[in-house]
Structures are given as C-alpha cells and as structure tokens.
Amino acid sequence: MTQQFYVSPEQLMKDRADFARKGIARGRSVVVISCREGIALVAENPSPSLHKIGEIYDKIAFAAVGKYNEFESLRQAGVRYADVRGYSYDREDVTARGLASVYAQSLGAVFTAEQKPFEVELAVAEVGSSQEADHLYRLTFDGSIADEHGFIVMGGQADKVSAAVEAGWQGELDFAGAIRLALAGLVADKETTTLPASAVEVAVLDRRPETGRGTRRAFRRLEDADVVALLAEEN
Amino acid sequence: MQETTANQVAASATSSFTEHLQRERPGLMPLGLVPFGLMPSGQLPFQQLPAAAPLQVPHGTTIVALTYAGGVLMAGDRRATMGNVIASRHIEKVFPADQYSVLGIAGTAGIALDITRLFQVELEHYEKIEGTLLSLDGKANRLGAMIRGNLAMAMQGLAVVPLFAGFDLPAGLGRLFSYDVTGGRYEEQEHHTVGSGSMFARGALKKLWRPNLSEQDAVAVAVEALYDAADDDSATGGPDPVRQLWPVVYVVNRAGAVRVPERDLAAVAGTIIESRAVAQREA
C-alpha cells in the first residue's frame, strides 16, 4: 500500500516550474525584435514546415519555444480566438493585449490544474503604426505575462543570446539589420560564427502593409532565398 | 482511456472556421446557416416566415464575370432594390475572398454579405491554421456548402446566389464557378452572369467577349455588359456620372486579386456612354 506524503504547495510549484524550465532549456532560441520597418521574428529551426512562428491576425504574430505539440495547440487556439473576435466585432477590435491575456489565463490554469505544466514560452507581437505603438508580450509556462520593450529572446540559452541582442539593439534598425542582429545573437551560444539561412525561420510584421503590399495582413514569411537576399544588402 | 482522448483531439481538430463557429458560437452564424439542432425551438425559419409573404429586404442584382488572357475578372453594379424602391445606390457586391479569388453575390443582400464575411474568414482561417492556401476547387466547394446551408431561407424567398472566380495557381489559369440555391457548383467557361439583369448582360457578353482579351479590354467588356443590363433591367444600376458611381471591378491573375481603380472605371464608363450617345440608337 502506497503512503501519501505531504508536499507543501511551495515545493509543488517549484517542482513544476523546474520541470517546465528544463523542458524549455533543451530547445533552440527565438528572437523577436521591434525595429523601424516593423517587427522581425527569427527562430532557430531547421524544419521548413514545422513552424515556431505563426500569423495570428492582421497585425499580430506568435512565436514560441518548447514542445511543438503544446505551443501548436496554443497557436491554433489563438487563431480561433482572434478570428471569432474579429468576426463577431470588427477586425480592429482584435488586439495583442486581449490575446496575451487569454494565453496567460490558459497557461496559468494548465500550470496549476493539470498533471504537468506546458513546457513552452510564448511571444505575442503586435505591430503598430509607429514604433512606440508596437506591443511585445512575453508569456511563460506559469502564466506570467511581461510587456517587453524593444526585443524578446526566449529559449535554451536565452541569457547569452539576450546579452548579444541587447548590445546591438537600436530603434533605427531596418529589417536587414534586425535579422542580422538576431542571427548574431543566435550564434552567441555556439562554436560557429554564422547560421545558414536554412537553419533559421524568419518572418516579419510590416508596419504599413496596406501601402506596401495592398493587404491589411502585416505578417510575411521570408523564404531562405529572401533572407539571403536581405542579408546581402548593405546597411 | 487514451483511445478516447486521442479521438476527442482528432474530432475537435478542424481547419474550418465555419465548423468551429457552429460548434462554439452558433449564434454568430449567418441567418440561414445556423444548424437546426442548435436553434431555439419555435425559431425555425420555416415557422417564423410564412412562405406566402416574402420579407421586404434589399436584394442585390447583377454580377458579371469573364476570363481574359492571364486571369479572370468580376464586376458588379452598385444597386440594391427592395421591391420597386432603390434600397442602395452605393452597395458593393463584389469582394476579394482571399489573395487569389473573388466572389460576387446576387440575392438577399443581408444574408449574402454575412455569407461573404464568413467565407473570407473561412479561407484566411484555413490558411493560418494549415500554413497553406486552400486549393481553388476546395474554396469553391466550401462556398457551395455555405449556399446549401441557406436553402431553408432560399425557400422563403431569401435566396443568395454567388459567382466565384479565382486564379488556379498550379494550373496557371483563371476559373469561374456558378452556384444554384441548393449549393450545386458548376464550373463555367469563358463568361457567366448572375442576378436579375443577368440575361441582358449575358446577351451582351456573347457579342462582346473574345478569347484572349487584354485586361484593359476585359474591363471595358464587363462594364459595357453591365451597362446593357442596366438599360433593360430596372433593378440594375448603370454608371452614374452625376454621383460619380462606377461598377466594382476586380481582376484576378497570377499576381493576385486587385480592384480596378475608380478613375480607370470612370474613363471606361465615359467612353461607353459617349459611344452610345454618338451612335444615336434608341434601343
């Protein structure tokens, strides 16, 4: 017969948090950078089809690290939430703040109530008409939410990558500069000095998609060739 | 236990916004598309609306679509009527469905606009969830299913009849689809029209349309077909130089769906009106 041991709530939460942190630390990093032209999202991801970055709505994108099945279900839930909201109210009533708050509640509920917490960390980015109007939210496995300024780094070696990105970040960067900075950050924890375009997944949120591309959807995924061409441009 | 969990996950996984809405928020569905099982009793459209007295609601009228070299084009007039009254002179009845397709609607305007909005979200939703565009046939079938869902309303006189056109990227050509109220989907060749002025527009298209029209000529042909429809059908609005109202025209080609600018349409309509005035023909 098994004996039920008393475990204090502090210990229980700490164990869960440690478990989730360990899962996330195994993954590769994601960098989200707000810049002059919009928001650049760069993930180290060798798969061309299993994405870590996704479109949620007109101005809103999603990036995640951790277990694929867990953040993919969160991404799909986010797309459904945003589409239902935009359909029942209006497209402009869908905001990153609302979405991030729903994510925070779901992650918090899973963290306390389920058998195991989600081993994920999310970023929700909304591009505004000016850089001051950009919103970057970071959501962690326990449902905590943080409103970040300038950039977000998540994943395995986030400290090293974050230090490298922080050193080079400035508001005046264009997309090429932001992606170059993100790539420089992503190799901070590695032996190599460059990452090939095939090893990363890159997407951007254009600040003015209506004038540039004639669509209200700001999200644009960059193919490997686009990334190579963009990086070849001189600053 | 595991079996049922897996089944539940698989059963609730859908890339269709319509299915999601039907399941989670049926109240948001367009009028005719609310599943009968989910409708509060006593609110079935059959019981609410006796067939003898059709509702007085705005109806949209004529839509024309035609293929040209490199794509397909759709145009609609700007009039909605309610019985013998003009309900709107500004209504737009041709919409981009997604990047590579457009749809035009004839019939009950309110339901048609709702269905259009749902269809637009449906396509974008699929694209975001799956990470890839729905095939053109897939889009056409989804629209057919929505029109079929509206059959009960159609039998009350609130029919919606769309016309769907898109660029088939793998095949590299523009394609046209028409529908009946039961959701029947028919692929059309060359050109097609729907709405009250459709037979006059169709007659005009038969004489005006040629294979491999240029985009510019195709716009002129479409506007002239609508002009002829407005000439003989009181529910179709012609170009209105007084209010500066022109038909809504979209062209769809390999580069995507683009709305033809107002000033181009003003020029095209002006040329047609001028040539008709010069000809001094009565009928």
XYZ file of C-alpha atoms in Angstrom:
518
model
C 0.000 0.000 0.000
C 1.384 3.356 -1.003
C 1.793 6.074 1.542
C 0.584 9.586 0.686
C 3.297 12.064 1.604
C 2.565 15.687 2.341
C 4.121 18.036 -0.209
C 3.988 21.755 0.542
C 2.448 23.985 -2.153
C 5.749 25.875 -2.435
C 7.594 22.654 -3.181
C 4.907 21.519 -5.610
C 5.038 24.768 -7.615
C 8.832 24.793 -7.554
C 8.980 21.232 -8.863
C 6.576 22.082 -11.664
C 8.473 25.231 -12.556
C 11.800 23.373 -12.593
C 10.271 20.696 -14.790
C 8.973 23.268 -17.284
C 12.245 25.224 -17.280
C 14.226 22.093 -18.030
C 11.980 21.290 -20.991
C 12.314 24.808 -22.411
C 16.079 24.950 -21.864
C 16.537 21.989 -24.205
C 15.036 23.932 -27.119
C 16.614 26.366 -29.520
C 16.109 30.103 -29.169
C 13.714 32.566 -30.743
C 14.339 36.301 -31.112
C 11.649 38.943 -31.690
C 12.904 42.438 -32.497
C 10.915 45.640 -32.949
C 12.568 47.932 -35.487
C 11.851 50.893 -37.749
C 10.224 48.881 -40.560
C 8.152 46.688 -38.238
C 8.780 43.603 -36.135
C 11.206 40.843 -37.133
C 10.772 37.321 -35.755
C 13.710 34.940 -36.096
C 13.770 31.361 -34.813
C 16.477 28.776 -34.991
C 14.549 25.990 -36.681
C 15.918 23.559 -39.246
C 12.437 22.339 -40.279
C 10.894 24.263 -43.186
C 7.365 23.112 -42.329
C 7.054 22.750 -38.547
C 6.925 26.407 -37.678
C 7.748 28.132 -34.412
C 6.497 31.457 -35.750
C 2.970 31.989 -36.969
C 0.425 34.544 -38.071
C -2.439 35.163 -35.656
C -4.226 38.154 -37.155
C -3.760 41.283 -39.271
C -1.086 42.907 -37.091
C -0.382 40.095 -34.650
C 2.200 37.323 -34.776
C 3.119 34.477 -32.481
C 6.477 32.910 -31.651
C 7.192 30.047 -29.300
C 9.845 27.772 -27.894
C 9.394 24.440 -26.165
C 7.298 21.397 -27.031
C 5.843 21.580 -30.520
C 2.503 19.903 -29.781
C 1.863 22.217 -26.835
C 2.653 25.538 -28.490
C 0.992 24.454 -31.736
C -2.278 23.843 -29.888
C -1.890 27.268 -28.259
C -1.211 28.858 -31.648
C -4.327 27.299 -33.151
C -6.386 28.360 -30.147
C -5.041 31.883 -30.649
C -6.005 31.939 -34.322
C -9.514 30.737 -33.424
C -9.848 33.290 -30.646
C -8.718 36.129 -32.923
C -10.871 35.076 -35.880
C -14.015 34.671 -33.765
C -13.401 38.021 -32.123
C -12.747 39.788 -35.417
C -15.786 38.156 -36.987
C -18.177 38.994 -34.184
C -16.923 42.543 -33.522
C -14.598 44.104 -36.049
C -11.118 43.409 -37.341
C -9.627 46.339 -35.453
C -11.009 45.036 -32.160
C -8.529 42.168 -32.134
C -5.542 43.201 -30.034
C -2.378 41.519 -28.827
C -3.237 42.536 -25.275
C -6.510 40.600 -25.367
C -4.841 37.576 -26.889
C -1.905 37.652 -24.460
C -4.313 37.835 -21.563
C -6.181 34.753 -22.802
C -2.875 32.931 -23.224
C -1.796 33.932 -19.720
C -5.021 32.546 -18.275
C -4.750 29.268 -20.168
C -1.102 28.777 -19.257
C -1.849 29.635 -15.632
C -4.744 27.194 -15.492
C -2.672 24.400 -17.013
C 0.221 25.135 -14.648
C -1.873 24.748 -11.507
C -4.563 22.284 -12.508
C -3.097 19.813 -14.984
C -0.863 16.799 -14.450
C 2.088 18.662 -15.908
C 2.663 22.271 -16.938
C 3.151 23.285 -20.565
C 6.852 23.317 -21.401
C 6.572 26.425 -23.569
C 7.382 30.095 -23.616
C 5.443 32.380 -25.966
C 5.822 35.803 -27.505
C 2.842 37.725 -28.862
C 3.840 40.679 -31.057
C 1.615 43.393 -32.463
C 2.953 45.907 -34.933
C 1.670 49.481 -34.587
C 1.678 52.498 -36.865
C 4.818 53.761 -35.129
C 7.491 52.017 -33.140
C 6.090 53.388 -29.868
C 2.804 51.641 -30.680
C 4.414 48.204 -31.055
C 3.498 45.672 -28.389
C 5.651 42.742 -27.373
C 4.322 40.352 -24.734
C 6.268 37.501 -23.254
C 4.335 34.654 -21.650
C 5.947 31.981 -19.551
C 4.815 28.441 -18.643
C 3.188 29.513 -15.348
C 1.009 32.159 -16.953
C 3.105 35.190 -16.051
C 2.965 37.925 -18.616
C 5.501 40.652 -19.292
C 5.241 43.691 -21.527
C 8.676 43.957 -23.145
C 10.277 46.901 -24.853
C 12.383 46.578 -27.987
C 13.024 42.868 -28.174
C 12.304 39.443 -26.674
C 14.670 36.494 -26.505
C 13.330 33.096 -25.418
C 14.595 29.541 -25.312
C 17.539 27.431 -24.283
C 20.469 29.822 -23.943
C 18.329 32.937 -23.649
C 20.788 34.783 -21.356
C 23.717 34.680 -23.767
C 21.566 35.425 -26.794
C 19.791 38.210 -24.961
C 23.070 39.872 -23.989
C 24.244 39.816 -27.610
C 20.968 41.257 -28.917
C 20.835 43.921 -26.214
C 24.309 45.132 -27.152
C 23.322 45.728 -30.758
C 19.690 46.790 -30.479
C 18.614 50.261 -31.541
C 15.271 51.580 -32.724
C 16.618 52.733 -36.087
C 17.327 49.222 -37.380
C 15.673 48.140 -40.642
C 14.607 44.528 -41.277
C 18.003 43.532 -42.676
C 19.742 44.998 -39.631
C 17.294 43.406 -37.189
C 17.609 39.962 -38.790
C 21.403 40.294 -38.879
C 21.363 41.186 -35.184
C 19.074 38.266 -34.365
C 21.335 35.839 -36.244
C 24.392 37.245 -34.479
C 22.567 36.707 -31.195
C 21.536 33.148 -32.022
C 25.153 32.058 -32.590
C 26.239 33.565 -29.262
C 25.956 30.173 -27.554
C 27.624 28.203 -30.341
C 31.080 27.454 -31.693
C 30.240 28.679 -35.183
C 30.036 32.340 -36.132
C 27.270 32.226 -38.749
C 23.995 30.381 -39.237
C 22.932 29.341 -42.753
C 19.534 30.632 -43.916
C 18.230 27.050 -43.973
C 18.784 26.722 -40.221
C 16.514 29.621 -39.315
C 12.881 30.538 -39.763
C 12.262 34.217 -40.418
C 9.047 36.206 -40.593
C 8.252 39.905 -40.333
C 5.293 42.103 -39.462
C 5.309 45.032 -41.898
C 4.496 48.367 -40.346
C 2.426 49.542 -43.341
C 1.249 46.503 -45.338
C -1.646 48.474 -46.897
C 0.624 50.831 -48.819
C 3.453 48.384 -49.464
C 1.601 45.229 -50.432
C -2.047 46.260 -50.675
C -3.193 43.958 -47.878
C -4.123 44.515 -44.257
C -2.249 41.376 -43.208
C 1.130 42.516 -41.931
C 2.609 39.039 -41.463
C 5.046 37.887 -44.122
C 7.151 34.740 -44.001
C 10.567 35.078 -45.613
C 11.864 32.138 -47.634
C 15.528 31.146 -47.409
C 16.284 32.986 -50.662
C 14.607 36.170 -49.343
C 16.702 36.008 -46.184
C 19.926 35.557 -48.163
C 18.988 38.467 -50.458
C 18.078 40.680 -47.487
C 21.311 39.923 -45.663
C 23.339 40.594 -48.814
C 22.046 44.185 -48.843
C 24.449 46.733 -47.469
C 23.385 48.674 -44.434
C -8.830 5.996 -21.817
C -6.012 7.046 -24.129
C -8.081 5.962 -27.097
C -10.934 8.294 -26.188
C -8.595 11.238 -25.535
C -6.990 10.749 -28.930
C -10.431 10.523 -30.521
C -11.543 13.705 -28.821
C -8.481 15.595 -30.001
C -8.912 14.328 -33.552
C -12.623 15.122 -33.545
C -12.147 18.672 -32.334
C -9.259 19.398 -34.724
C -10.709 21.417 -37.562
C -9.236 23.873 -40.006
C -12.691 25.211 -40.814
C -13.795 28.422 -39.158
C -17.420 27.623 -40.008
C -17.271 24.300 -38.148
C -15.644 25.989 -35.174
C -18.314 28.694 -35.126
C -21.131 26.158 -35.463
C -19.734 24.245 -32.519
C -18.743 27.100 -30.209
C -20.730 30.188 -31.194
C -23.724 29.125 -33.335
C -25.424 32.456 -32.673
C -22.837 34.210 -34.819
C -23.595 32.172 -37.934
C -25.384 33.850 -40.863
C -29.162 33.549 -40.610
C -29.724 30.505 -42.798
C -26.610 28.656 -41.686
C -27.459 28.138 -38.023
C -27.678 24.357 -37.567
C -31.311 23.372 -36.933
C -30.435 21.342 -33.860
C -28.910 24.407 -32.213
C -31.718 26.803 -32.973
C -34.062 27.556 -30.073
C -37.386 25.764 -30.646
C -40.054 27.876 -32.240
C -37.434 29.846 -34.128
C -37.048 27.699 -37.195
C -37.114 29.919 -40.245
C -39.945 27.815 -41.685
C -42.210 28.664 -38.787
C -41.220 32.262 -38.490
C -41.746 33.262 -42.064
C -44.858 32.081 -43.830
C -43.951 31.447 -47.465
C -46.885 33.492 -48.708
C -45.414 36.836 -47.562
C -41.787 37.233 -48.575
C -39.907 39.755 -46.445
C -39.197 43.161 -47.908
C -35.411 43.240 -47.724
C -32.750 44.648 -50.052
C -31.741 42.477 -52.965
C -28.513 42.733 -54.866
C -28.641 42.409 -58.591
C -26.286 41.846 -61.495
C -22.791 40.335 -61.402
C -20.739 39.502 -64.492
C -17.513 37.517 -64.658
C -15.317 36.672 -67.596
C -11.947 35.174 -68.345
C -9.229 37.057 -70.177
C -5.648 36.386 -71.160
C -3.859 35.691 -67.889
C -6.756 35.661 -65.484
C -10.358 36.281 -64.669
C -12.386 39.389 -63.932
C -15.558 40.068 -61.958
C -17.750 43.165 -61.976
C -20.945 44.140 -60.208
C -23.278 47.130 -60.425
C -23.944 49.306 -57.390
C -27.689 48.950 -56.906
C -29.754 47.123 -54.284
C -33.544 47.123 -54.606
C -36.390 46.454 -52.220
C -39.461 45.803 -54.305
C -39.776 48.826 -56.585
C -37.627 51.014 -54.328
C -33.891 51.534 -54.752
C -32.533 50.458 -51.378
C -28.948 51.484 -52.087
C -27.022 53.140 -54.893
C -23.643 52.514 -53.278
C -23.748 48.847 -52.321
C -20.705 46.797 -53.264
C -21.411 43.228 -54.313
C -18.024 42.000 -55.478
C -15.450 41.167 -52.801
C -11.994 39.666 -52.614
C -12.376 36.243 -50.966
C -8.647 35.874 -50.430
C -5.449 36.751 -52.250
C -6.306 34.750 -55.372
C -10.083 34.676 -55.567
C -13.106 36.962 -55.622
C -16.806 36.424 -55.183
C -19.846 38.355 -56.288
C -23.257 37.987 -54.749
C -26.783 38.343 -56.036
C -29.944 37.879 -53.987
C -30.818 38.855 -50.420
C -28.152 41.413 -49.567
C -28.065 40.972 -45.783
C -27.566 37.219 -45.835
C -25.205 37.466 -48.788
C -22.962 39.975 -47.005
C -22.893 37.733 -43.927
C -22.002 34.692 -46.007
C -19.291 36.677 -47.779
C -17.758 37.752 -44.475
C -17.869 34.198 -43.154
C -16.334 32.882 -46.372
C -13.490 35.409 -46.219
C -12.677 34.459 -42.631
C -13.031 30.766 -43.512
C -10.324 30.995 -46.195
C -7.971 33.103 -44.078
C -8.518 30.828 -41.087
C -7.638 27.731 -43.083
C -4.532 29.448 -44.408
C -3.368 30.400 -40.926
C -4.118 27.051 -39.297
C -2.708 24.899 -42.090
C 0.038 27.235 -43.256
C -1.009 26.790 -46.873
C -3.701 28.114 -49.203
C -6.818 26.069 -49.871
C -6.967 24.811 -53.476
C -9.301 26.712 -55.793
C -11.641 23.702 -56.019
C -11.570 23.459 -52.234
C -12.611 27.095 -51.932
C -15.381 26.629 -54.486
C -16.698 23.594 -52.592
C -16.705 25.419 -49.265
C -18.756 28.224 -50.783
C -21.162 25.646 -52.216
C -21.642 24.133 -48.760
C -22.495 27.556 -47.334
C -25.059 28.229 -50.051
C -26.584 24.790 -49.483
C -26.874 25.650 -45.786
C -29.010 28.635 -46.747
C -31.550 26.503 -48.652
C -34.253 26.837 -45.988
C -34.059 30.618 -46.287
C -33.974 30.411 -50.077
C -37.303 28.588 -49.930
C -38.690 31.568 -48.026
C -37.625 33.853 -50.850
C -34.324 34.858 -49.221
C -32.023 33.220 -51.729
C -28.347 34.007 -52.183
C -26.667 33.149 -55.470
C -22.940 33.809 -55.683
C -20.485 33.779 -58.516
C -16.960 32.710 -57.648
C -13.797 33.338 -59.635
C -10.182 32.685 -58.874
C -6.765 32.053 -60.243
C -5.762 28.387 -60.114
C -2.041 28.677 -59.335
C -0.993 25.092 -60.146
C -2.961 25.091 -63.417
C -1.951 28.682 -64.199
C -5.376 29.881 -65.355
C -8.397 31.807 -64.177
C -11.544 29.774 -63.439
C -15.209 30.613 -62.869
C -17.843 28.871 -60.766
C -21.573 29.452 -60.584
C -23.997 28.049 -57.993
C -27.646 27.268 -57.602
C -29.606 27.717 -54.356
C -29.117 24.051 -53.413
C -25.352 24.566 -53.354
C -24.802 22.947 -56.748
C -21.459 24.072 -58.108
C -20.914 24.433 -61.841
C -17.664 25.414 -63.488
C -18.319 27.941 -66.262
C -16.286 28.555 -69.378
C -15.457 31.940 -70.875
C -18.003 34.079 -69.006
C -21.051 33.962 -66.767
C -23.585 36.281 -65.146
C -25.977 36.094 -62.186
C -28.743 38.310 -60.835
C -31.844 39.957 -62.200
C -30.090 41.666 -65.119
C -28.055 38.578 -65.921
C -29.838 37.613 -69.125
C -29.242 41.038 -70.671
C -25.626 41.086 -69.502
C -25.196 37.582 -70.843
C -26.515 38.611 -74.234
C -24.075 41.492 -74.328
C -21.165 39.283 -73.263
C -21.937 36.806 -76.035
C -21.286 39.544 -78.574
C -18.520 41.428 -76.767
C -16.361 38.646 -75.321
C -13.496 37.243 -77.396
C -10.814 34.728 -76.456
C -7.587 36.244 -75.080
C -8.926 39.686 -74.268
C -6.351 42.016 -72.741
C -7.010 43.107 -69.172
C -7.950 46.609 -70.298
C -10.389 45.307 -72.928
C -11.850 42.829 -70.443
C -12.674 45.681 -68.042
C -14.372 47.576 -70.875
C -16.368 44.476 -71.903
C -17.549 43.882 -68.323
C -18.609 47.498 -67.808
C -20.440 47.522 -71.133
C -22.267 44.274 -70.283
C -23.413 45.885 -67.021
C -24.459 48.983 -68.971
C -26.653 46.815 -71.200
C -28.109 45.040 -68.176
C -28.944 48.392 -66.550
C -30.517 49.527 -69.812
C -33.198 46.833 -69.676
C -33.368 45.755 -66.031
C -34.724 48.324 -63.593
C -33.005 46.583 -60.661
C -29.537 47.031 -62.131
C -27.765 50.365 -61.770
C -25.800 51.810 -64.654
C -22.715 54.012 -64.386
C -23.757 57.227 -62.632
C -21.721 60.262 -63.777
C -23.809 62.591 -61.584
C -22.820 60.841 -58.352
C -19.547 59.524 -59.802
C -20.565 55.929 -59.145
C -18.991 53.171 -61.208
C -19.265 49.398 -61.051
C -16.972 47.497 -58.701
C -14.452 45.549 -60.781
C -11.801 43.093 -59.595
C -9.213 41.412 -61.763
C -7.522 38.211 -60.586
C -4.321 36.988 -62.163
C -1.106 35.268 -61.137
C -0.175 38.293 -59.022
C -3.441 38.155 -57.053
C -6.788 39.928 -56.877
C -6.723 43.686 -57.461
C -9.558 46.185 -57.511
C -9.637 48.333 -60.655
C -9.218 51.995 -59.590
C -12.222 54.345 -59.787
C -10.591 56.719 -62.261
C -9.969 53.885 -64.767
C -13.607 52.855 -64.473
C -14.758 56.449 -64.874
C -12.782 56.647 -68.120
C -14.108 53.309 -69.387
C -17.724 54.163 -68.492
C -17.302 57.623 -70.043
C -16.135 56.081 -73.327
C -19.121 53.719 -73.405
C -21.658 56.456 -72.667
C -20.051 58.657 -75.304
C -20.041 55.956 -77.987
C -23.702 55.172 -77.278
C -24.597 58.864 -77.476
C -22.751 59.244 -80.769
C -24.479 56.176 -82.230
C -27.866 57.795 -81.531
C -29.571 54.434 -81.237
C -32.877 54.159 -79.431
C -32.916 50.508 -78.318
